[in-house]
mmCIF file of C-alpha atoms and ligand atoms in Angstrom:
data_model
loop_
_atom_site.group_PDB
_atom_site.id
_atom_site.type_symbol
_atom_site.label_atom_id
_atom_site.label_comp_id
_atom_site.label_asym_id
_atom_site.label_seq_id
_atom_site.Cartn_x
_atom_site.Cartn_y
_atom_site.Cartn_z
ATOM 1 C CA MET A 68 46.700 -37.906 189.036
ATOM 2 C CA LEU A 69 46.149 -36.627 185.498
ATOM 3 C CA ALA A 70 45.526 -40.206 184.318
ATOM 4 C CA ALA A 71 42.858 -40.580 186.995
ATOM 5 C CA ARG A 72 41.260 -37.301 185.974
ATOM 6 C CA ILE A 73 41.184 -38.418 182.314
ATOM 7 C CA ARG A 74 39.811 -41.854 183.217
ATOM 8 C CA GLY A 75 37.024 -40.263 185.170
ATOM 9 C CA ALA A 76 36.240 -37.659 182.512
ATOM 10 C CA ALA A 77 33.289 -37.668 180.124
ATOM 11 C CA ARG A 78 34.756 -34.841 178.023
ATOM 12 C CA LEU A 79 38.468 -34.233 177.332
ATOM 13 C CA THR A 80 39.730 -31.360 175.179
ATOM 14 C CA ILE A 81 43.348 -31.300 174.000
ATOM 15 C CA LEU A 82 45.039 -28.197 172.544
ATOM 16 C CA THR A 83 48.315 -28.935 170.747
ATOM 17 C CA GLY A 84 51.139 -26.790 169.404
ATOM 18 C CA ALA A 85 54.415 -27.300 167.589
ATOM 19 C CA GLY A 86 55.934 -29.185 170.534
ATOM 20 C CA VAL A 87 53.754 -32.230 169.787
ATOM 21 C CA SER A 88 55.427 -32.508 166.364
ATOM 22 C CA ALA A 89 58.981 -31.803 167.560
ATOM 23 C CA ALA A 90 59.798 -35.513 168.021
ATOM 24 C CA SER A 91 58.678 -36.079 164.416
ATOM 25 C CA GLY A 92 61.400 -33.680 163.274
ATOM 26 C CA VAL A 93 59.140 -30.691 162.506
ATOM 27 C CA PRO A 94 60.967 -27.556 163.735
ATOM 28 C CA THR A 95 59.053 -25.598 166.379
ATOM 29 C CA PHE A 96 58.497 -21.861 166.087
ATOM 30 C CA ARG A 97 60.242 -20.436 169.104
ATOM 31 C CA GLY A 98 62.548 -23.205 170.266
ATOM 32 C CA PRO A 99 66.371 -23.039 170.013
ATOM 33 C CA GLU A 100 66.304 -24.498 166.472
ATOM 34 C CA GLY A 101 62.935 -22.779 165.929
ATOM 35 C CA LEU A 102 61.614 -21.705 162.570
ATOM 36 C CA TRP A 103 61.431 -18.115 163.714
ATOM 37 C CA ARG A 104 65.189 -18.117 164.459
ATOM 38 C CA GLN A 105 66.128 -17.669 160.810
ATOM 39 C CA PHE A 106 63.085 -15.531 160.086
ATOM 40 C CA ARG A 107 60.869 -13.099 162.006
ATOM 41 C CA PRO A 108 57.123 -13.863 162.150
ATOM 42 C CA GLU A 109 56.196 -10.361 160.985
ATOM 43 C CA ASP A 110 58.467 -10.911 157.970
ATOM 44 C CA LEU A 111 56.763 -14.041 156.757
ATOM 45 C CA ALA A 112 53.533 -15.279 158.367
ATOM 46 C CA THR A 113 51.478 -12.164 157.544
ATOM 47 C CA PRO A 114 49.342 -11.047 154.568
ATOM 48 C CA GLU A 115 51.470 -7.892 154.322
ATOM 49 C CA ALA A 116 54.640 -9.980 153.878
ATOM 50 C CA PHE A 117 52.920 -12.026 151.167
ATOM 51 C CA ALA A 118 51.666 -8.910 149.367
ATOM 52 C CA ARG A 119 55.186 -7.464 149.500
ATOM 53 C CA ASP A 120 57.111 -10.593 148.482
ATOM 54 C CA PRO A 121 54.997 -13.675 147.646
ATOM 55 C CA ARG A 122 58.042 -15.523 146.306
ATOM 56 C CA LEU A 123 59.971 -15.183 149.615
ATOM 57 C CA VAL A 124 56.976 -16.321 151.669
ATOM 58 C CA TRP A 125 56.422 -19.258 149.299
ATOM 59 C CA GLU A 126 60.105 -20.213 149.584
ATOM 60 C CA TRP A 127 59.654 -20.505 153.366
ATOM 61 C CA TYR A 128 56.458 -22.564 153.070
ATOM 62 C CA ALA A 129 57.940 -24.758 150.328
ATOM 63 C CA TRP A 130 60.948 -25.443 152.597
ATOM 64 C CA ARG A 131 58.619 -26.329 155.483
ATOM 65 C CA ARG A 132 56.446 -28.560 153.268
ATOM 66 C CA GLU A 133 59.542 -30.435 152.118
ATOM 67 C CA LYS A 134 60.681 -30.895 155.741
ATOM 68 C CA ILE A 135 57.255 -31.991 156.964
ATOM 69 C CA ALA A 136 56.789 -34.434 154.025
ATOM 70 C CA ALA A 137 59.718 -36.439 155.471
ATOM 71 C CA CYS A 138 58.168 -36.545 158.972
ATOM 72 C CA ARG A 139 55.787 -39.100 160.452
ATOM 73 C CA PRO A 140 53.407 -38.874 163.419
ATOM 74 C CA ASN A 141 55.154 -39.709 166.706
ATOM 75 C CA ALA A 142 53.949 -41.469 169.876
ATOM 76 C CA ALA A 143 52.284 -38.284 171.147
ATOM 77 C CA HIS A 144 50.146 -38.047 167.977
ATOM 78 C CA ASP A 145 49.306 -41.763 168.243
ATOM 79 C CA VAL A 146 48.131 -41.522 171.868
ATOM 80 C CA ILE A 147 45.993 -38.472 171.064
ATOM 81 C CA ALA A 148 44.536 -40.267 168.001
ATOM 82 C CA ARG A 149 43.729 -43.332 170.128
ATOM 83 C CA TRP A 150 42.055 -41.191 172.790
ATOM 84 C CA SER A 151 40.039 -39.477 170.055
ATOM 85 C CA GLY A 152 38.318 -42.828 169.510
ATOM 86 C CA VAL A 153 39.875 -44.162 166.317
ATOM 87 C CA ARG A 154 41.287 -47.675 165.887
ATOM 88 C CA PRO A 155 44.874 -47.439 167.172
ATOM 89 C CA ARG A 156 47.386 -47.688 164.338
ATOM 90 C CA ASN A 157 48.592 -51.051 165.790
ATOM 91 C CA GLY A 158 45.213 -52.533 164.794
ATOM 92 C CA ALA A 159 44.053 -53.273 168.364
ATOM 93 C CA THR A 160 40.271 -53.219 168.796
ATOM 94 C CA GLN A 161 38.501 -49.907 169.366
ATOM 95 C CA GLY A 162 38.127 -48.978 173.019
ATOM 96 C CA SER A 163 41.021 -51.282 173.959
ATOM 97 C CA ASP A 164 41.949 -48.686 176.586
ATOM 98 C CA PRO A 165 39.037 -49.169 179.049
ATOM 99 C CA GLY A 166 39.435 -45.641 180.290
ATOM 100 C CA THR A 167 38.762 -44.203 176.867
ATOM 101 C CA GLU A 168 35.507 -46.061 176.036
ATOM 102 C CA ARG A 169 33.076 -43.317 177.048
ATOM 103 C CA LEU A 170 35.458 -40.419 176.654
ATOM 104 C CA LYS A 171 34.382 -37.662 174.226
ATOM 105 C CA VAL A 172 37.564 -36.054 172.969
ATOM 106 C CA VAL A 173 37.982 -32.880 170.918
ATOM 107 C CA VAL A 174 41.482 -32.136 169.586
ATOM 108 C CA LEU A 175 42.282 -28.495 168.809
ATOM 109 C CA THR A 176 45.586 -27.963 167.028
ATOM 110 C CA GLN A 177 47.549 -24.833 166.134
ATOM 111 C CA ASN A 178 49.820 -26.927 163.931
ATOM 112 C CA VAL A 179 49.537 -26.771 160.169
ATOM 113 C CA ASP A 180 51.609 -29.945 159.526
ATOM 114 C CA ASP A 181 48.546 -32.272 159.424
ATOM 115 C CA LEU A 182 50.397 -34.939 161.436
ATOM 116 C CA HIS A 183 47.278 -35.329 163.621
ATOM 117 C CA VAL A 184 45.359 -36.005 160.373
ATOM 118 C CA ARG A 185 47.907 -38.638 159.318
ATOM 119 C CA ALA A 186 47.709 -40.232 162.786
ATOM 120 C CA GLY A 187 43.963 -40.740 162.200
ATOM 121 C CA THR A 188 42.715 -38.295 164.845
ATOM 122 C CA ARG A 189 38.952 -37.710 164.961
ATOM 123 C CA ASN A 190 37.104 -34.561 166.105
ATOM 124 C CA LEU A 191 40.129 -32.511 165.049
ATOM 125 C CA VAL A 192 39.880 -28.710 164.695
ATOM 126 C CA ARG A 193 42.794 -27.206 162.744
ATOM 127 C CA LEU A 194 42.685 -23.684 164.166
ATOM 128 C CA HIS A 195 45.435 -22.311 161.911
ATOM 129 C CA GLY A 196 44.684 -24.277 158.719
ATOM 130 C CA SER A 197 46.980 -26.643 156.828
ATOM 131 C CA ILE A 198 50.303 -26.176 155.043
ATOM 132 C CA TRP A 199 49.079 -28.834 152.546
ATOM 133 C CA GLU A 200 46.165 -26.681 151.428
ATOM 134 C CA LEU A 201 46.177 -23.590 149.249
ATOM 135 C CA SER A 202 43.624 -20.885 148.573
ATOM 136 C CA CYS A 203 43.278 -18.055 146.090
ATOM 137 C CA TRP A 204 45.056 -14.865 147.171
ATOM 138 C CA ASN A 205 42.317 -12.890 145.340
ATOM 139 C CA ARG A 206 39.671 -15.089 147.119
ATOM 140 C CA CYS A 207 38.105 -15.679 143.670
ATOM 141 C CA ALA A 208 35.792 -18.486 144.862
ATOM 142 C CA THR A 209 34.862 -17.448 148.409
ATOM 143 C CA GLY A 210 38.426 -18.425 149.401
ATOM 144 C CA ALA A 211 37.658 -22.157 149.291
ATOM 145 C CA ALA A 212 40.905 -24.067 149.885
ATOM 146 C CA TRP A 213 42.197 -27.015 147.832
ATOM 147 C CA ARG A 214 44.750 -29.679 148.778
ATOM 148 C CA ASP A 215 48.062 -29.987 146.899
ATOM 149 C CA GLU A 216 50.691 -32.239 148.497
ATOM 150 C CA ARG A 217 53.195 -32.105 145.630
ATOM 151 C CA VAL A 218 56.779 -31.511 146.785
ATOM 152 C CA PRO A 219 58.036 -29.352 145.216
ATOM 153 C CA LEU A 220 54.977 -27.437 143.994
ATOM 154 C CA PRO A 221 55.007 -26.979 140.181
ATOM 155 C CA GLU A 222 56.089 -23.417 139.658
ATOM 156 C CA PRO A 223 56.718 -21.085 142.577
ATOM 157 C CA PRO A 224 54.679 -19.158 143.392
ATOM 158 C CA PRO A 225 51.747 -21.504 142.601
ATOM 159 C CA ARG A 226 48.716 -20.130 140.751
ATOM 160 C CA CYS A 227 44.992 -20.409 141.462
ATOM 161 C CA PRO A 228 43.495 -23.058 139.102
ATOM 162 C CA ARG A 229 40.290 -21.043 138.848
ATOM 163 C CA CYS A 230 41.401 -17.481 138.124
ATOM 164 C CA GLY A 231 45.116 -17.937 137.364
ATOM 165 C CA GLY A 232 46.004 -15.439 140.085
ATOM 166 C CA LEU A 233 48.421 -16.035 142.961
ATOM 167 C CA ALA A 234 47.749 -18.975 145.291
ATOM 168 C CA ARG A 235 48.613 -18.671 148.991
ATOM 169 C CA PRO A 236 49.086 -21.236 151.776
ATOM 170 C CA ALA A 237 45.649 -21.898 153.334
ATOM 171 C CA VAL A 238 46.921 -21.056 156.831
ATOM 172 C CA VAL A 239 45.869 -18.308 159.260
ATOM 173 C CA TRP A 240 48.524 -15.580 159.320
ATOM 174 C CA PHE A 241 49.114 -13.059 162.099
ATOM 175 C CA GLY A 242 46.532 -10.319 161.851
ATOM 176 C CA GLU A 243 44.094 -12.657 160.084
ATOM 177 C CA SER A 244 40.963 -13.940 161.817
ATOM 178 C CA LEU A 245 40.516 -17.661 162.396
ATOM 179 C CA ASP A 246 37.576 -19.352 160.712
ATOM 180 C CA ALA A 247 34.541 -18.463 162.843
ATOM 181 C CA ARG A 248 33.333 -22.093 162.751
ATOM 182 C CA ASP A 249 36.665 -23.291 164.180
ATOM 183 C CA VAL A 250 36.602 -20.656 166.911
ATOM 184 C CA GLY A 251 33.020 -21.665 167.731
ATOM 185 C CA ALA A 252 33.979 -25.352 167.959
ATOM 186 C CA ALA A 253 37.011 -24.511 170.106
ATOM 187 C CA VAL A 254 35.024 -22.347 172.527
ATOM 188 C CA GLU A 255 32.353 -25.058 172.756
ATOM 189 C CA ALA A 256 35.098 -27.580 173.553
ATOM 190 C CA THR A 257 36.218 -25.509 176.585
ATOM 191 C CA GLU A 258 33.058 -26.916 178.219
ATOM 192 C CA CYS A 259 34.846 -30.103 179.327
ATOM 193 C CA ASP A 260 36.004 -32.036 182.378
ATOM 194 C CA VAL A 261 39.717 -31.964 181.490
ATOM 195 C CA PHE A 262 41.475 -29.398 179.242
ATOM 196 C CA LEU A 263 45.005 -30.510 178.358
ATOM 197 C CA THR A 264 47.496 -28.322 176.478
ATOM 198 C CA VAL A 265 50.385 -30.195 174.865
ATOM 199 C CA GLY A 266 53.531 -28.677 173.323
ATOM 200 C CA THR A 267 52.541 -25.048 172.999
ATOM 201 C CA SER A 268 54.250 -21.894 174.235
ATOM 202 C CA SER A 269 50.760 -20.480 174.914
ATOM 203 C CA VAL A 270 51.601 -17.042 173.484
ATOM 204 C CA VAL A 271 49.490 -16.994 170.308
ATOM 205 C CA TYR A 272 45.884 -15.857 170.651
ATOM 206 C CA PRO A 273 43.048 -16.650 170.448
ATOM 207 C CA ALA A 274 44.307 -20.278 170.923
ATOM 208 C CA ALA A 275 46.237 -19.362 174.075
ATOM 209 C CA GLY A 276 43.075 -17.947 175.651
ATOM 210 C CA LEU A 277 41.204 -21.269 175.502
ATOM 211 C CA VAL A 278 42.775 -22.793 178.618
ATOM 212 C CA HIS A 279 41.662 -19.736 180.612
ATOM 213 C CA ARG A 280 38.086 -20.169 179.341
ATOM 214 C CA ALA A 281 38.151 -23.858 180.225
ATOM 215 C CA ARG A 282 39.312 -23.085 183.753
ATOM 216 C CA GLU A 283 36.616 -20.415 184.151
ATOM 217 C CA ARG A 284 34.059 -23.033 183.096
ATOM 218 C CA GLY A 285 35.252 -25.453 185.784
ATOM 219 C CA ALA A 286 37.514 -27.798 183.799
ATOM 220 C CA PHE A 287 40.571 -29.433 185.379
ATOM 221 C CA THR A 288 43.400 -27.846 183.380
ATOM 222 C CA ALA A 289 46.782 -29.470 182.730
ATOM 223 C CA GLU A 290 49.820 -28.652 180.624
ATOM 224 C CA VAL A 291 52.369 -31.065 179.151
ATOM 225 C CA ASN A 292 55.246 -28.992 177.791
ATOM 226 C CA LEU A 293 59.036 -29.069 177.696
ATOM 227 C CA ASP A 294 59.456 -25.557 179.116
ATOM 228 C CA GLU A 295 57.573 -23.193 181.427
ATOM 229 C CA THR A 296 54.948 -21.117 179.629
ATOM 230 C CA PRO A 297 52.622 -18.264 180.649
ATOM 231 C CA ALA A 298 49.998 -20.979 181.225
ATOM 232 C CA SER A 299 52.171 -23.047 183.608
ATOM 233 C CA SER A 300 51.308 -20.956 186.665
ATOM 234 C CA MET A 301 47.575 -20.961 186.069
ATOM 235 C CA VAL A 302 46.824 -24.597 185.192
ATOM 236 C CA ASP A 303 45.890 -27.088 187.905
ATOM 237 C CA LEU A 304 48.789 -29.359 186.887
ATOM 238 C CA ALA A 305 51.913 -28.539 184.832
ATOM 239 C CA ILE A 306 54.059 -31.489 183.728
ATOM 240 C CA HIS A 307 57.355 -30.437 182.159
ATOM 241 C CA GLY A 308 58.878 -32.994 179.802
ATOM 242 C CA PRO A 309 58.649 -34.399 176.279
ATOM 243 C CA ALA A 310 55.084 -35.108 175.078
ATOM 244 C CA GLU A 311 56.208 -38.206 173.163
ATOM 245 C CA GLU A 312 57.215 -39.795 176.479
ATOM 246 C CA ILE A 313 54.617 -38.319 178.855
ATOM 247 C CA LEU A 314 51.505 -39.050 176.770
ATOM 248 C CA PRO A 315 52.271 -42.772 176.268
ATOM 249 C CA ALA A 316 53.025 -42.990 180.008
ATOM 250 C CA LEU A 317 49.604 -41.403 180.672
HETATM 251 C C1 LIG B 123 43.521 -13.122 165.359
HETATM 252 C C2 LIG B 123 50.013 -20.348 161.058
HETATM 253 C C3 LIG B 123 41.748 -11.547 165.162
HETATM 254 C C4 LIG B 123 50.924 -20.060 159.946
HETATM 255 C C5 LIG B 123 50.289 -19.042 163.102
HETATM 256 C C6 LIG B 123 45.165 -11.034 171.880
HETATM 257 C C7 LIG B 123 46.241 -10.798 172.726
HETATM 258 C C8 LIG B 123 47.547 -10.673 172.217
HETATM 259 C C9 LIG B 123 47.773 -10.775 170.826
HETATM 260 C C10 LIG B 123 46.705 -11.001 169.991
HETATM 261 C C11 LIG B 123 45.420 -11.147 170.506
HETATM 262 N N1 LIG B 123 44.572 -11.370 169.467
HETATM 263 C C12 LIG B 123 45.280 -11.359 168.302
HETATM 264 C C13 LIG B 123 46.598 -11.127 168.593
HETATM 265 C C14 LIG B 123 47.665 -11.038 167.602
HETATM 266 C C15 LIG B 123 48.209 -12.419 167.261
HETATM 267 C C16 LIG B 123 48.987 -12.988 168.412
HETATM 268 O O1 LIG B 123 48.466 -13.799 169.170
HETATM 269 N N2 LIG B 123 50.239 -12.599 168.500
HETATM 270 C C17 LIG B 123 51.100 -13.133 169.563
HETATM 271 C C18 LIG B 123 52.450 -13.525 168.953
HETATM 272 C C19 LIG B 123 51.231 -12.083 170.640
HETATM 273 N N3 LIG B 123 47.165 -13.337 166.875
HETATM 274 C C20 LIG B 123 46.668 -13.303 165.633
HETATM 275 O O2 LIG B 123 47.018 -12.480 164.792
HETATM 276 C C21 LIG B 123 45.618 -14.344 165.300
HETATM 277 N N4 LIG B 123 44.502 -13.696 164.648
HETATM 278 O O3 LIG B 123 43.525 -13.092 166.545
HETATM 279 O O4 LIG B 123 42.530 -12.540 164.552
HETATM 280 C C22 LIG B 123 42.518 -10.278 164.957
HETATM 281 C C23 LIG B 123 42.689 -9.806 163.658
HETATM 282 C C24 LIG B 123 43.378 -8.597 163.481
HETATM 283 C C25 LIG B 123 43.924 -7.895 164.572
HETATM 284 C C26 LIG B 123 43.760 -8.420 165.882
HETATM 285 C C27 LIG B 123 43.065 -9.598 166.063
HETATM 286 C C28 LIG B 123 46.174 -15.369 164.331
HETATM 287 C C29 LIG B 123 47.130 -16.264 165.053
HETATM 288 C C30 LIG B 123 47.588 -17.389 164.109
HETATM 289 C C31 LIG B 123 48.942 -17.050 163.545
HETATM 290 N N5 LIG B 123 49.408 -18.167 162.715
HETATM 291 N N6 LIG B 123 50.688 -20.016 162.304
HETATM 292 C C32 LIG B 123 52.152 -20.920 159.992
HETATM 293 O O5 LIG B 123 52.229 -21.887 160.782
HETATM 294 O O6 LIG B 123 53.046 -20.619 159.201
HETATM 295 S S1 LIG B 123 50.904 -18.972 164.666
HETATM 296 C C33 LIG B 123 52.194 -20.063 164.908
HETATM 297 O O7 LIG B 123 52.431 -20.016 166.318
HETATM 298 C C34 LIG B 123 51.903 -21.540 164.634
HETATM 299 O O8 LIG B 123 50.581 -21.815 164.234
HETATM 300 C C35 LIG B 123 52.121 -22.175 165.994
HETATM 301 O O9 LIG B 123 51.388 -23.305 166.178
HETATM 302 C C36 LIG B 123 51.666 -21.060 166.831
HETATM 303 C C37 LIG B 123 51.911 -21.163 168.296
HETATM 304 O O10 LIG B 123 53.234 -21.584 168.484
HETATM 305 P P1 LIG B 123 53.412 -23.012 169.217
HETATM 306 O O11 LIG B 123 52.646 -24.032 168.465
HETATM 307 O O12 LIG B 123 53.119 -22.836 170.655
HETATM 308 O O13 LIG B 123 54.928 -23.295 168.951
HETATM 309 P P2 LIG B 123 56.169 -22.688 169.746
HETATM 310 O O14 LIG B 123 57.409 -23.032 169.010
HETATM 311 O O15 LIG B 123 55.886 -21.254 170.100
HETATM 312 O O16 LIG B 123 56.162 -23.499 171.128
HETATM 313 C C38 LIG B 123 56.434 -24.888 171.110
HETATM 314 C C39 LIG B 123 56.391 -25.321 172.562
HETATM 315 O O17 LIG B 123 56.606 -26.737 172.587
HETATM 316 C C40 LIG B 123 57.505 -24.706 173.398
HETATM 317 O O18 LIG B 123 56.922 -24.169 174.582
HETATM 318 C C41 LIG B 123 58.441 -25.874 173.739
HETATM 319 O O19 LIG B 123 58.908 -25.796 175.078
HETATM 320 C C42 LIG B 123 57.532 -27.051 173.604
HETATM 321 N N7 LIG B 123 58.173 -28.292 173.155
HETATM 322 C C43 LIG B 123 59.198 -28.446 172.283
HETATM 323 N N8 LIG B 123 59.444 -29.776 172.129
HETATM 324 C C44 LIG B 123 58.562 -30.440 172.908
HETATM 325 C C45 LIG B 123 57.747 -29.501 173.570
HETATM 326 N N9 LIG B 123 56.774 -29.853 174.427
HETATM 327 C C46 LIG B 123 56.589 -31.178 174.634
HETATM 328 N N10 LIG B 123 57.322 -32.138 174.031
HETATM 329 C C47 LIG B 123 58.320 -31.814 173.182
HETATM 330 N N11 LIG B 123 59.044 -32.780 172.584
#
């Protein structure tokens, strides 16, 4: 049923969360082995935590960067990348899936691991930034981020190359606003035929509000997730299972 809906769609929007990277070995936030288990979000993923103890927050991000560096995109990332119109990683010709030829796909991700980037996904909006990018804590140059994939980073905590002040992970922390351009692109993408959420607990806003907007605008809404979420009861179709198996089957 969902496959038929996608085949017949002109516009498909996919919102992903940590569950899409779980099969790659990236720990999720709220699962049994979740990142938040050892830590509490308000202790680490906030500007206040960084102001109080930048070294502790950097230790957590450095540990996550090291873990993610050893991970590769999984089948769920590859299917989403293929649907987004790029040449599948197996080299098959573009548009080899007939159903995807005319499909306009926008991928919105809450993940900061950049595995969608490494899978070659196009039209990707990274709502919460990237763990591989840094920005100046003092926002010395309009907060422009730079990429640094070194593991480990030279000297914790890393410094801003421009002003020598503290560098921070270029991610969106709790209590921080998302980039207005990303929010604009995400809201625009709720105007679609099918809105699919994959691997997210649907508790973090404003990302979690997007599926509601899509439904209000007439999209067919579906969820692929291991567990029940607050979105499960409101989407048109909720499929509970692992994304790395369900998406290839789709
Ligand atoms: C903001 C980046 C304006 C850093 C993160 C409105 C209502 C209520 C609250 C708020 C609201 N507006 C703002 C808030 C506050 C807050 C918020 O939403 N709090 C929640 C907790 C209640 N939001 C914000 O602060 C946002 N800012 O709105 O700005 C503003 C400003 C000031 C004051 C007010 C408003 C900023 C939110 C961004 C926070 N940054 N991360 C980092 O990563 O270190 S959030 C963090 O959670 C990650 O980005 C993560 O992606 C995100 C969501 O988690 P999930 O991805 O869903 O991961 P999770 O582990 O929770 O779930 C995984 C799911 O996968 C599970 O359901 C599991 O069953 C499933 N799964 C597991 N394995 C598989 C699988 N599914 C399929 N296959 C598998 N194999």
